[in-house]
One Martini backbone bead per residue (centre of mass of N, CA, C, O) as a GRO file, in nm:
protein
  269
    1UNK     BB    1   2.453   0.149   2.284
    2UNK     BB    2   2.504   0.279   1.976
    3UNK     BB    3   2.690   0.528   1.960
    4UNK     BB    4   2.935   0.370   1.818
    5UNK     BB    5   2.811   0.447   1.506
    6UNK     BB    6   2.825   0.747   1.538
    7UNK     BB    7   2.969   0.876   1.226
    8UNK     BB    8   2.902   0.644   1.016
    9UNK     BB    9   2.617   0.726   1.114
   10UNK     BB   10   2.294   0.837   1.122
   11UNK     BB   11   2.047   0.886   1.361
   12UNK     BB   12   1.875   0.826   1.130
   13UNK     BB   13   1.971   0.518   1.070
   14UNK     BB   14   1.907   0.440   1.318
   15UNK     BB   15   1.612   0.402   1.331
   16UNK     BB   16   1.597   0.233   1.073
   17UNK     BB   17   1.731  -0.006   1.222
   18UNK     BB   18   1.515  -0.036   1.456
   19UNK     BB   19   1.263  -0.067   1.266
   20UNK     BB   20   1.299  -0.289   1.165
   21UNK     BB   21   1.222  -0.603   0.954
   22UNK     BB   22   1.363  -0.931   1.024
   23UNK     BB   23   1.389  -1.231   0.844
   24UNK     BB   24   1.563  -1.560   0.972
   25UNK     BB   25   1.615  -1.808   0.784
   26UNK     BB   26   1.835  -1.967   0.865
   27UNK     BB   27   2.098  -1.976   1.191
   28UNK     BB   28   2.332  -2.073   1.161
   29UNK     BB   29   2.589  -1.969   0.991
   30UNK     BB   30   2.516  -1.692   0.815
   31UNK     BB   31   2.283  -1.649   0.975
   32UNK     BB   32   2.340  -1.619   1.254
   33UNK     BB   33   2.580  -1.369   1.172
   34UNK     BB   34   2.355  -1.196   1.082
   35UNK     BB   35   2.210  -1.151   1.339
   36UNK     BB   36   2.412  -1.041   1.511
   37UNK     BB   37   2.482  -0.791   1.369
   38UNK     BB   38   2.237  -0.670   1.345
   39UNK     BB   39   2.219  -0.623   1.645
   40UNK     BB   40   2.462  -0.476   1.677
   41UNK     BB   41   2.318  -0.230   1.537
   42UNK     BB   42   2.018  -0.234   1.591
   43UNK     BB   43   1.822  -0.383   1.556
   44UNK     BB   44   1.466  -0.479   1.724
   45UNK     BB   45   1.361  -0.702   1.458
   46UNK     BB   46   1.310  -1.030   1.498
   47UNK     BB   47   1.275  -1.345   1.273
   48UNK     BB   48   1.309  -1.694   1.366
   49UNK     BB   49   1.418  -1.958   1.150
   50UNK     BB   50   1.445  -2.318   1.270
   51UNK     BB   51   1.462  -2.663   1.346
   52UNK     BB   52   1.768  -2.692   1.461
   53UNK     BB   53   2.007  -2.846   1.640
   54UNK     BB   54   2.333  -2.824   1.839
   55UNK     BB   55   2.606  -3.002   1.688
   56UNK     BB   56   2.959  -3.059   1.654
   57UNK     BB   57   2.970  -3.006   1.349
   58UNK     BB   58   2.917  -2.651   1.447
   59UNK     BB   59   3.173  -2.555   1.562
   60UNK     BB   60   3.341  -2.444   1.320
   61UNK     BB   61   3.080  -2.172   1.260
   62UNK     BB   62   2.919  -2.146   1.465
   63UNK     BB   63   2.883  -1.916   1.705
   64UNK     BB   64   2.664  -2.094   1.947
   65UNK     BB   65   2.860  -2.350   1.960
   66UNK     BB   66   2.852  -2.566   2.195
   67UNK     BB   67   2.824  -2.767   2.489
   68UNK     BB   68   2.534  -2.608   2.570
   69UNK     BB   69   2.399  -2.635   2.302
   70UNK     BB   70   2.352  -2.914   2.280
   71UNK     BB   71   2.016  -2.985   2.175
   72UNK     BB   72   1.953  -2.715   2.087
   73UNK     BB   73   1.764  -2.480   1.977
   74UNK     BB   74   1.884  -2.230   1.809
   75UNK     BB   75   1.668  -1.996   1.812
   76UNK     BB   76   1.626  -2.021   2.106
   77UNK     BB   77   1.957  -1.907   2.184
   78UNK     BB   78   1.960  -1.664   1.999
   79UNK     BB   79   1.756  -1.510   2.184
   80UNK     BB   80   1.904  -1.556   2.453
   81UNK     BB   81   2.182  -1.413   2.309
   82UNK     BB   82   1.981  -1.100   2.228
   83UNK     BB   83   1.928  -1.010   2.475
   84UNK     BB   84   2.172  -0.948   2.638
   85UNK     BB   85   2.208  -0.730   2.441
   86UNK     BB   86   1.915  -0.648   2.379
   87UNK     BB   87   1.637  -0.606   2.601
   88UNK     BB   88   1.446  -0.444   2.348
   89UNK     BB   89   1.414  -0.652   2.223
   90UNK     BB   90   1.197  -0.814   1.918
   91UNK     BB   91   1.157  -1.128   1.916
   92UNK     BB   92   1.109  -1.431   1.720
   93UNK     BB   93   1.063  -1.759   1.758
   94UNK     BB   94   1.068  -2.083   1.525
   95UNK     BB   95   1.130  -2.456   1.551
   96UNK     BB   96   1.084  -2.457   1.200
   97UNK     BB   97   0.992  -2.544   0.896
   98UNK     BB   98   0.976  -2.384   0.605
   99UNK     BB   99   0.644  -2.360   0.499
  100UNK     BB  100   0.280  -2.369   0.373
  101UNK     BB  101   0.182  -2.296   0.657
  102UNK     BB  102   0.365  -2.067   0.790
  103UNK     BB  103   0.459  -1.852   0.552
  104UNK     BB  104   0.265  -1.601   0.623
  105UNK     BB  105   0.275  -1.549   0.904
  106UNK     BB  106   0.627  -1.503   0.871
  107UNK     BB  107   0.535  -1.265   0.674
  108UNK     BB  108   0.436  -1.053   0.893
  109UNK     BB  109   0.548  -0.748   0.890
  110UNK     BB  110   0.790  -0.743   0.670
  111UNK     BB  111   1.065  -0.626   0.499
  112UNK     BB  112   1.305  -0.866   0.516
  113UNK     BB  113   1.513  -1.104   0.378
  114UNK     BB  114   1.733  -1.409   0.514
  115UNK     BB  115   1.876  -1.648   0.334
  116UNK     BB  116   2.000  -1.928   0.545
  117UNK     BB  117   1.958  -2.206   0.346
  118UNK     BB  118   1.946  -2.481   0.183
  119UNK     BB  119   1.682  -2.571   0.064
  120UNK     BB  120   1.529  -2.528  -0.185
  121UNK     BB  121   1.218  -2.582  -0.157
  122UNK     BB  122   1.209  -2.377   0.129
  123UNK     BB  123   1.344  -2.133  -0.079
  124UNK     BB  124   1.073  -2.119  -0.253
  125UNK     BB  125   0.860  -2.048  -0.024
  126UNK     BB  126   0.983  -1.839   0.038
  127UNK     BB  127   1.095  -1.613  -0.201
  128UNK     BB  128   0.799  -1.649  -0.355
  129UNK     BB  129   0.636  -1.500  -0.160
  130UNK     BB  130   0.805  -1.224  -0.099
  131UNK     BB  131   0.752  -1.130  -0.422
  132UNK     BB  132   0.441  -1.135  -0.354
  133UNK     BB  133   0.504  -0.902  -0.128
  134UNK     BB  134   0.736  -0.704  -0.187
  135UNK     BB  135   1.007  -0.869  -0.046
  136UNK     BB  136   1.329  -0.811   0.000
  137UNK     BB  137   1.633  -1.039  -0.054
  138UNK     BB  138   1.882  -1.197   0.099
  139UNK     BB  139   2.138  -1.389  -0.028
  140UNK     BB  140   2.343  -1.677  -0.005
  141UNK     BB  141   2.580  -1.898  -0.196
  142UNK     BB  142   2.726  -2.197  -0.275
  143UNK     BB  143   3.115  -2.120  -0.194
  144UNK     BB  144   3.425  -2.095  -0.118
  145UNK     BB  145   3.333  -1.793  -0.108
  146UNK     BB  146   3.203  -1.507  -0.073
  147UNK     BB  147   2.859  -1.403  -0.067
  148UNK     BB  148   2.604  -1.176  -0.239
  149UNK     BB  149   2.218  -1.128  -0.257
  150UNK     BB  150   1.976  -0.909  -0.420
  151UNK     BB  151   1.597  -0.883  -0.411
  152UNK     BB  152   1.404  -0.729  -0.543
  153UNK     BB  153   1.066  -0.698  -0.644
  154UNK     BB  154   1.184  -0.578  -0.951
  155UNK     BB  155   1.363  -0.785  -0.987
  156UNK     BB  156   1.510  -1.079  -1.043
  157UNK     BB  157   1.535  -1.393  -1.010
  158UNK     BB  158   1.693  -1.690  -0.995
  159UNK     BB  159   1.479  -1.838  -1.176
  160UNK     BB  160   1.508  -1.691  -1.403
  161UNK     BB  161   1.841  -1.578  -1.442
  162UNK     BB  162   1.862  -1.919  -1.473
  163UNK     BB  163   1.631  -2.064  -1.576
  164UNK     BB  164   1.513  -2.295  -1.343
  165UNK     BB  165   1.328  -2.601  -1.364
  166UNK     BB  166   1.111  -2.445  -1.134
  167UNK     BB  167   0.986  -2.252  -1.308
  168UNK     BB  168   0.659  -2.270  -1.251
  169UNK     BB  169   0.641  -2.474  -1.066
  170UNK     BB  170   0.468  -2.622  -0.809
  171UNK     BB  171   0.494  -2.729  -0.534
  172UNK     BB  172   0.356  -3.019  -0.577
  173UNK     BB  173   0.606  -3.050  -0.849
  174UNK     BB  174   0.831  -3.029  -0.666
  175UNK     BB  175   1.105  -3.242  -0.677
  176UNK     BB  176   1.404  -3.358  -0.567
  177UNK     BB  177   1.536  -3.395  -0.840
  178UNK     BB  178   1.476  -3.094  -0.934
  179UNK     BB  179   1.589  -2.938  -0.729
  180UNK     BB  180   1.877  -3.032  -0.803
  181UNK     BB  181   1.911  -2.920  -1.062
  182UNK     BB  182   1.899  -2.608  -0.972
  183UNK     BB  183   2.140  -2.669  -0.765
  184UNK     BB  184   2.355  -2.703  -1.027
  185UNK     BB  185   2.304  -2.449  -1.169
  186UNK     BB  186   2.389  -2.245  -0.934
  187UNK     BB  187   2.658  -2.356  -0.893
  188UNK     BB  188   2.790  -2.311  -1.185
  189UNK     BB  189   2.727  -1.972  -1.125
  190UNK     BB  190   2.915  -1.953  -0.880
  191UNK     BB  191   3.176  -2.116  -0.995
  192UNK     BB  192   3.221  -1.878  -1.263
  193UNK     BB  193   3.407  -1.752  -1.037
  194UNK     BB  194   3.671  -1.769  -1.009
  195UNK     BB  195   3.871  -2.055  -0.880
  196UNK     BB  196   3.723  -2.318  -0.711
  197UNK     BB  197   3.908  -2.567  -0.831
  198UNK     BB  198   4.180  -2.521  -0.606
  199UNK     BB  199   3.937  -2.594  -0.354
  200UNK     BB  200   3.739  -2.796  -0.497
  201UNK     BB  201   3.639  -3.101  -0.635
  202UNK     BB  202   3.392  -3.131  -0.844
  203UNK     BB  203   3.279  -3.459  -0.695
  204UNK     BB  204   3.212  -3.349  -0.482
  205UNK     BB  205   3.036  -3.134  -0.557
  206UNK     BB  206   2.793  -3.317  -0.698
  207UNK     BB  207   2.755  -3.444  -0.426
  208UNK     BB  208   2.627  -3.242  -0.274
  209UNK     BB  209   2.421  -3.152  -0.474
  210UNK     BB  210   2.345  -3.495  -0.470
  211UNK     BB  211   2.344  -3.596  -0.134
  212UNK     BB  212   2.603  -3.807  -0.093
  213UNK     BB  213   2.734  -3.561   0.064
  214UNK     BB  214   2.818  -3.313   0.270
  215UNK     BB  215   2.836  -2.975   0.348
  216UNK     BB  216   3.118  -2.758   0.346
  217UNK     BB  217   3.270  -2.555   0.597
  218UNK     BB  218   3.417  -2.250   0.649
  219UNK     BB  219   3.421  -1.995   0.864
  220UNK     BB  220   3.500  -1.738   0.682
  221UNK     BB  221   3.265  -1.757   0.497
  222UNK     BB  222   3.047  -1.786   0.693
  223UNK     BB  223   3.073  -1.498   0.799
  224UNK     BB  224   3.107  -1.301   0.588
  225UNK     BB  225   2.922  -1.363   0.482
  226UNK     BB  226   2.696  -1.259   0.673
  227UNK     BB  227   2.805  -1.001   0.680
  228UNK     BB  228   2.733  -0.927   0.394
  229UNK     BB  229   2.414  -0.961   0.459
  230UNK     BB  230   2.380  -0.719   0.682
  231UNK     BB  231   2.499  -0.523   0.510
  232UNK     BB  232   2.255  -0.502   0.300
  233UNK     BB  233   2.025  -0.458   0.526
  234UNK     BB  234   2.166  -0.185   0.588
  235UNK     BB  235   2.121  -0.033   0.318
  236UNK     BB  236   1.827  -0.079   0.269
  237UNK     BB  237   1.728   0.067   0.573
  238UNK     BB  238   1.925   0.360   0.425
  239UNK     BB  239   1.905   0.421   0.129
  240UNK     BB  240   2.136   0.231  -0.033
  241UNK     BB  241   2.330   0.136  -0.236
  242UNK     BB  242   2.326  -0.204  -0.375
  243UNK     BB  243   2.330  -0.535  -0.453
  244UNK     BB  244   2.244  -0.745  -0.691
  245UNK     BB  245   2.085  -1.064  -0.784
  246UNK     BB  246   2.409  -1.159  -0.917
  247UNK     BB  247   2.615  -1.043  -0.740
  248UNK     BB  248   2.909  -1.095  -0.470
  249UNK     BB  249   3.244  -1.197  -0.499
  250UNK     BB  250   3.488  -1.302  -0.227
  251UNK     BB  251   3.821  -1.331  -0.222
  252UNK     BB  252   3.988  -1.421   0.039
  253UNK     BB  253   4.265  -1.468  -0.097
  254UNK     BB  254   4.315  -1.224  -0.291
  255UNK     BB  255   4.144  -0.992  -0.242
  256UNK     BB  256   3.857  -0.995  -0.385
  257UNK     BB  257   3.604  -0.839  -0.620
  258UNK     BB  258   3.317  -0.992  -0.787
  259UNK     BB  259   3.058  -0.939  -1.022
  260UNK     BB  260   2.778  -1.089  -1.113
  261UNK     BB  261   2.704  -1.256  -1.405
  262UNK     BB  262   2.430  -1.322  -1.662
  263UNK     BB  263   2.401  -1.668  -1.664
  264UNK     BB  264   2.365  -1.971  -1.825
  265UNK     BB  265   2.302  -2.300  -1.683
  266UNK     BB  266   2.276  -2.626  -1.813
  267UNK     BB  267   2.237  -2.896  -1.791
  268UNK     BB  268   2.395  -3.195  -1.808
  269UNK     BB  269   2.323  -3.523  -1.949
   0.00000   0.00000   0.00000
């Protein structure tokens, strides 16, 4: 199934790559697209996370976002056509969001994790336990480029290297005000690479930062980072260089790529 695979890759290679296990929170448009590469490359465990059901509004970007998809759970229609690709996964799916009530069991003897949520506070519930267990994250961030970053258990977290208002605090006492402050900073430092704003302007950012507006997207970015996302964890079970925690930044416009600076970035009051 997997042959042409071999010569770019080695046979070693590929069974490092079926024996992964390998959590993708949020299944949407860049988890969705990195989970079906994995599938394709060759991963044969995979435990999907997402609470989120199918609507017209996903058309532009989700893989599997049809009329027939409408009203179902992602994760739900995702392992059944990724069986159809290789009916020997072993895959879990879950239609349920990242909580502190599930997330241990969640991460029960995972390798890689890779976050495509949205949401501050079940990404640090999700992220925070995986440090805790000493599983590297692969994650990209909310940028009209596409964008990959890997923390590995020894390196810095983005609560650390961007300094965020969440870090240390209790997820008891993480309010949503909080949140968005964390995510206002985090924006700031992926909005530092390239030239962002000749593409979306402060204002919508601001708004969708602080949920006033939805959040856009367009395919080729979420696809981009998605395959970028997959190709990470491809990178890390083949024990080969990868991105590391500041992220690697790709201008689909100019056909660029910029490495991420550990910038400091605090709001404006």
């Amino acid at each position: 199934m997997f042959s042409r695979n071999l010569g770019l890759i080695s046979e070693q290679d590929q069974e490092a790559l079926r024996d992964s296990k390998v959590l993708i929170a949020g299944t949407g448009g860049m988890g969705g697209v990195c989970a079906e590469v994995l599938v394709r490359m060759g991963v044969e465990n995979l435990t999907l996370v997402d609470h989120d059901i199918y609507e017209e509004s996903n058309f532009n970007r989700q893989l599997h976002a049809n009329k027939d998809s409408i009203g179902r759970y992602k994760v739900e229609v995702l392992a059944e056509e990724f069986l159809k690709i290789n009916p020997k996964i072993n895959i879990k799916f879950f239609p349920e969001k990242v909580s502190l009530e599930n997330i241990e069991s969640l991460l029960d003897q995972v390798d890689y994790v890779v976050n495509g949520m949205d949401e501050m506070y079940n990404s640090l519930i999700l992220e925070r336990t995986a440090r805790k267990k000493g599983i590297t994250i692969v994650d990209a961030w909310l940028t009209p480029y596409a964008s990959v970053f890997v923390m590995t258990p020894d390196s810095p977290h983005w609560e650390d290297f961007l300094d965020l208002p969440t870090k240390g605090v209790p997820f008891d006492q993480l309010t949503p005000e909080l949140c968005n402050e964390a995510v206002d900073i985090e924006v700031k430092y992926t909005f530092s690479h390239f030239s962002p704003f000749k593409i979306i302007s402060k204002e919508l950012v601001q708004d969708i930062v602080y949920k006033k507006r939805p959040r856009p997207s367009l395919a080729p970015v979420v696809w981009l980072s998605g395959v970028l996302m997959a190709n990470e964890v491809f990178k890390l079970a083949t024990k080969q260089p990868h991105t590391d925690y500041r992220g690697i930044f790709f201008d689909q416009y100019e056909m660029s790529l910029q490495a991420g600076t550990a910038k400091t970035f605090k709001k404006v009051a």
